[in-house]
């Protein structure tokens, strides 16, 4: 690799412009003039050969190339700060933007009640929550970490840490069971209206284990397939069919009789919830404190 003494030139200035939202505020924060900031960004764009920012007198926004460069800059700056802290003996204070991906249902049912406590404890952290059930590329999309619920995580170069275990339960509303009858065996599900989840490899097949520990694979004709577990739950409550979701999505629906669990005496599929993060030798303080907080308040 050829030596490039200008590799990091303009990186910190560029990051400050994006974070502060304007050239004027970046100049104020860094102690430079606005013209100096503008020249540094211009030199950086010229060296990279791409436009990083779309700017007018009133607006400032990143180009796609700028978004990618900013994500990488943030991590490099944080790593450099950690290295400096290690040398000077300073203890790093959790701060900065923390970008976390989390499934919608888990965020609303379990994460939402405790977020206020986290933001009170760490006021210098800006928590950016992306609520989405889709599979993401943590590194390419600039996430610090992700929370993921899965029967079995796929192999990857990422580090995973399990903090909670739940079970998949099959449920229906009393109204649905009154109209269509209750299936007594999983195989009978093929004759019922079912609500499926889109983000599973075999959404049209539900796997069970019978009382003799023999596997049962039940093919389904799902009338509705959705990528949102809360929509599954809502449709089920409305009597639109039978569904199967992780138990952590429920609050008091079983206790109050709004829903009925089916096949309660059958062994249940295990759903583990993981914290997943890039494989890095040094973990930033903001990620470390969030992981510890989640483990303390939601871990089993």
Tab-separated table of N, CA and C in Angstrom, residues 121-211:
chain	number	residue	atom	x	y	z
A	121	UNK	N	-29.307	8.025	32.561
A	121	UNK	CA	-27.985	7.620	33.040
A	121	UNK	C	-26.871	8.121	32.139
A	122	UNK	N	-27.141	8.204	30.832
A	122	UNK	CA	-26.098	8.561	29.863
A	122	UNK	C	-26.588	9.702	28.966
A	123	UNK	N	-26.657	10.913	29.497
A	123	UNK	CA	-27.201	12.040	28.733
A	123	UNK	C	-26.329	12.459	27.553
A	124	UNK	N	-25.056	12.031	27.522
A	124	UNK	CA	-24.165	12.413	26.425
A	124	UNK	C	-24.217	11.433	25.258
A	125	UNK	N	-25.053	10.409	25.375
A	125	UNK	CA	-25.235	9.460	24.272
A	125	UNK	C	-26.501	9.815	23.507
A	126	UNK	N	-26.380	9.919	22.194
A	126	UNK	CA	-27.539	10.102	21.322
A	126	UNK	C	-27.912	8.729	20.765
A	127	UNK	N	-29.010	8.179	21.229
A	127	UNK	CA	-29.420	6.832	20.836
A	127	UNK	C	-30.266	6.897	19.572
A	128	UNK	N	-29.770	6.292	18.515
A	128	UNK	CA	-30.490	6.228	17.239
A	128	UNK	C	-31.007	4.798	17.059
A	129	UNK	N	-32.308	4.628	17.257
A	129	UNK	CA	-32.919	3.304	17.180
A	129	UNK	C	-33.572	3.088	15.819
A	130	UNK	N	-33.135	2.056	15.128
A	130	UNK	CA	-33.749	1.678	13.858
A	130	UNK	C	-34.609	0.447	14.125
A	131	UNK	N	-35.931	0.632	14.113
A	131	UNK	CA	-36.851	-0.468	14.406
A	131	UNK	C	-37.254	-1.140	13.106
A	132	UNK	N	-36.728	-2.331	12.909
A	132	UNK	CA	-36.965	-3.032	11.658
A	132	UNK	C	-36.675	-4.507	11.872
A	133	UNK	N	-37.517	-5.365	11.304
A	133	UNK	CA	-37.323	-6.803	11.473
A	133	UNK	C	-36.441	-7.420	10.387
A	134	UNK	N	-36.073	-6.631	9.400
A	134	UNK	CA	-35.277	-7.187	8.298
A	134	UNK	C	-33.843	-7.484	8.744
A	135	UNK	N	-33.189	-8.341	7.999
A	135	UNK	CA	-31.783	-8.634	8.254
A	135	UNK	C	-30.943	-7.471	7.720
A	136	UNK	N	-30.054	-6.945	8.557
A	136	UNK	CA	-29.244	-5.801	8.165
A	136	UNK	C	-27.777	-6.197	8.046
A	137	UNK	N	-27.015	-5.380	7.352
A	137	UNK	CA	-25.558	-5.504	7.326
A	137	UNK	C	-25.016	-4.480	8.314
A	138	UNK	N	-24.656	-4.936	9.504
A	138	UNK	CA	-24.295	-4.031	10.593
A	138	UNK	C	-23.145	-3.109	10.198
A	139	UNK	N	-22.114	-3.663	9.594
A	139	UNK	CA	-20.930	-2.865	9.259
A	139	UNK	C	-21.224	-1.913	8.109
A	140	UNK	N	-21.783	-2.429	7.009
A	140	UNK	CA	-22.011	-1.609	5.822
A	140	UNK	C	-23.008	-0.485	6.080
A	141	UNK	N	-23.989	-0.724	6.968
A	141	UNK	CA	-25.012	0.280	7.238
A	141	UNK	C	-24.693	1.149	8.449
A	142	UNK	N	-23.510	0.973	9.014
A	142	UNK	CA	-23.041	1.880	10.053
A	142	UNK	C	-23.661	1.689	11.419
A	143	UNK	N	-24.135	0.474	11.728
A	143	UNK	CA	-24.705	0.225	13.049
A	143	UNK	C	-23.603	-0.120	14.045
A	144	UNK	N	-23.781	0.323	15.278
A	144	UNK	CA	-22.868	-0.073	16.340
A	144	UNK	C	-23.181	-1.477	16.834
A	145	UNK	N	-24.459	-1.808	16.859
A	145	UNK	CA	-24.873	-3.144	17.293
A	145	UNK	C	-26.324	-3.377	16.896
A	146	UNK	N	-26.769	-4.616	17.058
A	146	UNK	CA	-28.151	-4.973	16.753
A	146	UNK	C	-28.653	-5.950	17.800
A	147	UNK	N	-29.941	-5.882	18.075
A	147	UNK	CA	-30.614	-6.881	18.894
A	147	UNK	C	-31.368	-7.790	17.938
A	148	UNK	N	-31.183	-9.088	18.097
A	148	UNK	CA	-31.799	-10.025	17.168
A	148	UNK	C	-32.391	-11.213	17.903
A	149	UNK	N	-33.600	-11.609	17.524
A	149	UNK	CA	-34.262	-12.781	18.083
A	149	UNK	C	-34.238	-13.889	17.046
A	150	UNK	N	-33.761	-15.064	17.455
A	150	UNK	CA	-33.622	-16.140	16.479
A	150	UNK	C	-33.560	-17.488	17.188
A	151	UNK	N	-34.067	-18.502	16.507
A	151	UNK	CA	-33.897	-19.873	17.004
A	151	UNK	C	-32.436	-20.271	16.901
A	152	UNK	N	-31.776	-19.801	15.833
A	152	UNK	CA	-30.354	-20.082	15.649
A	152	UNK	C	-29.773	-19.023	14.723
A	153	UNK	N	-28.788	-18.267	15.214
A	153	UNK	CA	-28.156	-17.243	14.395
A	153	UNK	C	-27.311	-17.876	13.302
A	154	UNK	N	-27.262	-17.192	12.164
A	154	UNK	CA	-26.394	-17.652	11.085
A	154	UNK	C	-24.941	-17.364	11.447
A	155	UNK	N	-24.052	-18.219	10.937
A	155	UNK	CA	-22.633	-17.999	11.168
A	155	UNK	C	-22.198	-16.709	10.487
A	156	UNK	N	-21.344	-15.945	11.149
A	156	UNK	CA	-20.833	-14.711	10.557
A	156	UNK	C	-19.573	-14.308	11.297
A	157	UNK	N	-18.967	-13.227	10.837
A	157	UNK	CA	-17.766	-12.703	11.492
A	157	UNK	C	-18.121	-11.805	12.667
A	158	UNK	N	-19.423	-11.645	12.937
A	158	UNK	CA	-19.864	-10.782	14.022
A	158	UNK	C	-19.824	-11.534	15.356
A	159	UNK	N	-19.758	-10.761	16.415
A	159	UNK	CA	-19.793	-11.317	17.758
A	159	UNK	C	-21.232	-11.268	18.267
A	160	UNK	N	-21.705	-12.351	18.869
A	160	UNK	CA	-23.061	-12.377	19.421
A	160	UNK	C	-23.010	-12.744	20.901
A	161	UNK	N	-23.905	-12.152	21.647
A	161	UNK	CA	-23.973	-12.397	23.097
A	161	UNK	C	-25.445	-12.561	23.474
A	162	UNK	N	-25.820	-13.779	23.888
A	162	UNK	CA	-27.202	-14.027	24.263
A	162	UNK	C	-27.487	-13.413	25.628
A	163	UNK	N	-28.642	-12.727	25.735
A	163	UNK	CA	-28.984	-12.146	27.028
A	163	UNK	C	-30.386	-12.545	27.505
A	164	UNK	N	-31.170	-13.180	26.633
A	164	UNK	CA	-32.525	-13.540	27.030
A	164	UNK	C	-32.986	-14.753	26.236
A	165	UNK	N	-33.767	-15.611	26.884
A	165	UNK	CA	-34.332	-16.783	26.205
A	165	UNK	C	-35.850	-16.750	26.346
A	166	UNK	N	-36.523	-16.987	25.223
A	166	UNK	CA	-37.975	-16.998	25.225
A	166	UNK	C	-38.460	-18.261	24.518
A	167	UNK	N	-39.756	-18.398	24.405
A	167	UNK	CA	-40.347	-19.550	23.738
A	167	UNK	C	-41.352	-19.084	22.693
A	168	UNK	N	-41.463	-19.836	21.607
A	168	UNK	CA	-42.476	-19.560	20.589
A	168	UNK	C	-43.772	-20.252	21.002
A	169	UNK	N	-44.849	-19.486	21.041
A	169	UNK	CA	-46.139	-20.064	21.424
A	169	UNK	C	-47.158	-19.885	20.303
A	170	UNK	N	-48.025	-20.855	20.182
A	170	UNK	CA	-49.087	-20.834	19.177
A	170	UNK	C	-50.358	-20.336	19.849
A	171	UNK	N	-50.979	-19.319	19.253
A	171	UNK	CA	-52.096	-18.645	19.929
A	171	UNK	C	-53.255	-18.371	18.963
A	172	UNK	N	-54.424	-18.192	19.571
A	172	UNK	CA	-55.624	-17.811	18.815
A	172	UNK	C	-56.557	-17.076	19.767
A	173	UNK	N	-57.485	-16.334	19.209
A	173	UNK	CA	-58.454	-15.627	20.040
A	173	UNK	C	-59.635	-16.544	20.350
A	174	UNK	N	-60.334	-16.306	21.449
A	174	UNK	CA	-61.538	-17.104	21.746
A	174	UNK	C	-62.576	-17.024	20.638
A	175	UNK	N	-62.727	-15.837	20.024
A	175	UNK	CA	-63.707	-15.698	18.936
A	175	UNK	C	-63.371	-16.615	17.769
A	176	UNK	N	-62.076	-16.664	17.407
A	176	UNK	CA	-61.680	-17.530	16.289
A	176	UNK	C	-61.972	-18.998	16.626
A	177	UNK	N	-61.610	-19.410	17.827
A	177	UNK	CA	-61.805	-20.810	18.223
A	177	UNK	C	-63.286	-21.172	18.301
A	178	UNK	N	-64.118	-20.201	18.684
A	178	UNK	CA	-65.558	-20.440	18.742
A	178	UNK	C	-66.124	-20.678	17.340
A	179	UNK	N	-65.610	-19.938	16.355
A	179	UNK	CA	-66.114	-20.054	14.987
A	179	UNK	C	-65.545	-21.266	14.256
A	180	UNK	N	-64.263	-21.561	14.483
A	180	UNK	CA	-63.576	-22.563	13.662
A	180	UNK	C	-63.138	-23.809	14.432
A	181	UNK	N	-63.303	-23.795	15.748
A	181	UNK	CA	-62.865	-24.939	16.533
A	181	UNK	C	-61.387	-24.865	16.853
A	182	UNK	N	-60.989	-25.579	17.891
A	182	UNK	CA	-59.592	-25.571	18.321
A	182	UNK	C	-58.870	-26.806	17.793
A	183	UNK	N	-57.747	-26.623	17.106
A	183	UNK	CA	-56.973	-27.792	16.658
A	183	UNK	C	-56.401	-28.537	17.868
A	184	UNK	N	-56.491	-29.847	17.849
A	184	UNK	CA	-56.010	-30.654	18.967
A	184	UNK	C	-54.590	-31.175	18.727
A	185	UNK	N	-54.175	-31.160	17.467
A	185	UNK	CA	-52.830	-31.626	17.087
A	185	UNK	C	-52.257	-30.631	16.080
A	186	UNK	N	-50.944	-30.386	16.118
A	186	UNK	CA	-50.358	-29.432	15.172
A	186	UNK	C	-50.686	-29.712	13.713
A	187	UNK	N	-50.822	-30.979	13.330
A	187	UNK	CA	-51.132	-31.305	11.936
A	187	UNK	C	-52.461	-30.704	11.482
A	188	UNK	N	-53.363	-30.436	12.419
A	188	UNK	CA	-54.658	-29.872	12.067
A	188	UNK	C	-54.577	-28.401	11.664
A	189	UNK	N	-53.409	-27.780	11.888
A	189	UNK	CA	-53.242	-26.369	11.516
A	189	UNK	C	-53.378	-26.159	10.009
A	190	UNK	N	-53.074	-27.174	9.244
A	190	UNK	CA	-53.179	-27.033	7.786
A	190	UNK	C	-54.614	-26.798	7.329
A	191	UNK	N	-55.584	-27.043	8.212
A	191	UNK	CA	-56.996	-26.834	7.879
A	191	UNK	C	-57.531	-25.536	8.486
A	192	UNK	N	-56.654	-24.726	9.060
A	192	UNK	CA	-57.068	-23.495	9.717
A	192	UNK	C	-56.473	-22.267	9.019
A	193	UNK	N	-57.073	-21.120	9.290
A	193	UNK	CA	-56.530	-19.841	8.846
A	193	UNK	C	-55.334	-19.502	9.737
A	194	UNK	N	-54.204	-19.248	9.118
A	194	UNK	CA	-52.998	-18.934	9.883
A	194	UNK	C	-52.401	-17.605	9.416
A	195	UNK	N	-51.665	-16.997	10.325
A	195	UNK	CA	-51.003	-15.717	10.067
A	195	UNK	C	-49.506	-15.965	10.168
A	196	UNK	N	-48.784	-15.742	9.074
A	196	UNK	CA	-47.362	-16.076	9.006
A	196	UNK	C	-46.453	-14.869	9.127
A	197	UNK	N	-45.194	-15.159	9.431
A	197	UNK	CA	-44.166	-14.125	9.582
A	197	UNK	C	-43.227	-14.207	8.388
A	198	UNK	N	-42.977	-13.059	7.764
A	198	UNK	CA	-42.239	-13.047	6.495
A	198	UNK	C	-40.750	-13.333	6.642
A	199	UNK	N	-40.144	-12.886	7.748
A	199	UNK	CA	-38.687	-12.968	7.862
A	199	UNK	C	-38.212	-14.273	8.500
A	200	UNK	N	-38.704	-15.378	8.034
A	200	UNK	CA	-38.189	-16.687	8.410
A	200	UNK	C	-37.964	-17.477	7.128
A	201	UNK	N	-37.016	-18.415	7.181
A	201	UNK	CA	-36.644	-19.130	5.963
A	201	UNK	C	-37.794	-19.950	5.402
A	202	UNK	N	-38.541	-20.603	6.281
A	202	UNK	CA	-39.657	-21.442	5.833
A	202	UNK	C	-40.926	-20.984	6.542
A	203	UNK	N	-41.413	-19.822	6.140
A	203	UNK	CA	-42.580	-19.252	6.787
A	203	UNK	C	-43.839	-20.060	6.608
A	204	UNK	N	-43.892	-20.885	5.557
A	204	UNK	CA	-45.095	-21.684	5.287
A	204	UNK	C	-45.038	-23.040	5.965
A	205	UNK	N	-44.015	-23.277	6.773
A	205	UNK	CA	-43.905	-24.532	7.517
A	205	UNK	C	-43.610	-24.209	8.972
A	206	UNK	N	-44.434	-24.693	9.868
A	206	UNK	CA	-44.195	-24.540	11.307
A	206	UNK	C	-43.688	-25.866	11.858
A	207	UNK	N	-42.568	-25.800	12.561
A	207	UNK	CA	-41.972	-26.998	13.151
A	207	UNK	C	-42.398	-27.149	14.600
A	208	UNK	N	-42.781	-28.351	14.950
A	208	UNK	CA	-43.139	-28.694	16.319
A	208	UNK	C	-42.371	-29.940	16.730
A	209	UNK	N	-42.414	-30.215	18.020
A	209	UNK	CA	-41.907	-31.474	18.557
A	209	UNK	C	-43.046	-32.097	19.350
A	210	UNK	N	-43.357	-33.362	19.055
A	210	UNK	CA	-44.497	-33.969	19.756
A	210	UNK	C	-44.089	-34.435	21.158
A	211	UNK	N	-45.024	-35.036	21.844
A	211	UNK	CA	-44.793	-35.423	23.237
A	211	UNK	C	-43.767	-36.539	23.376
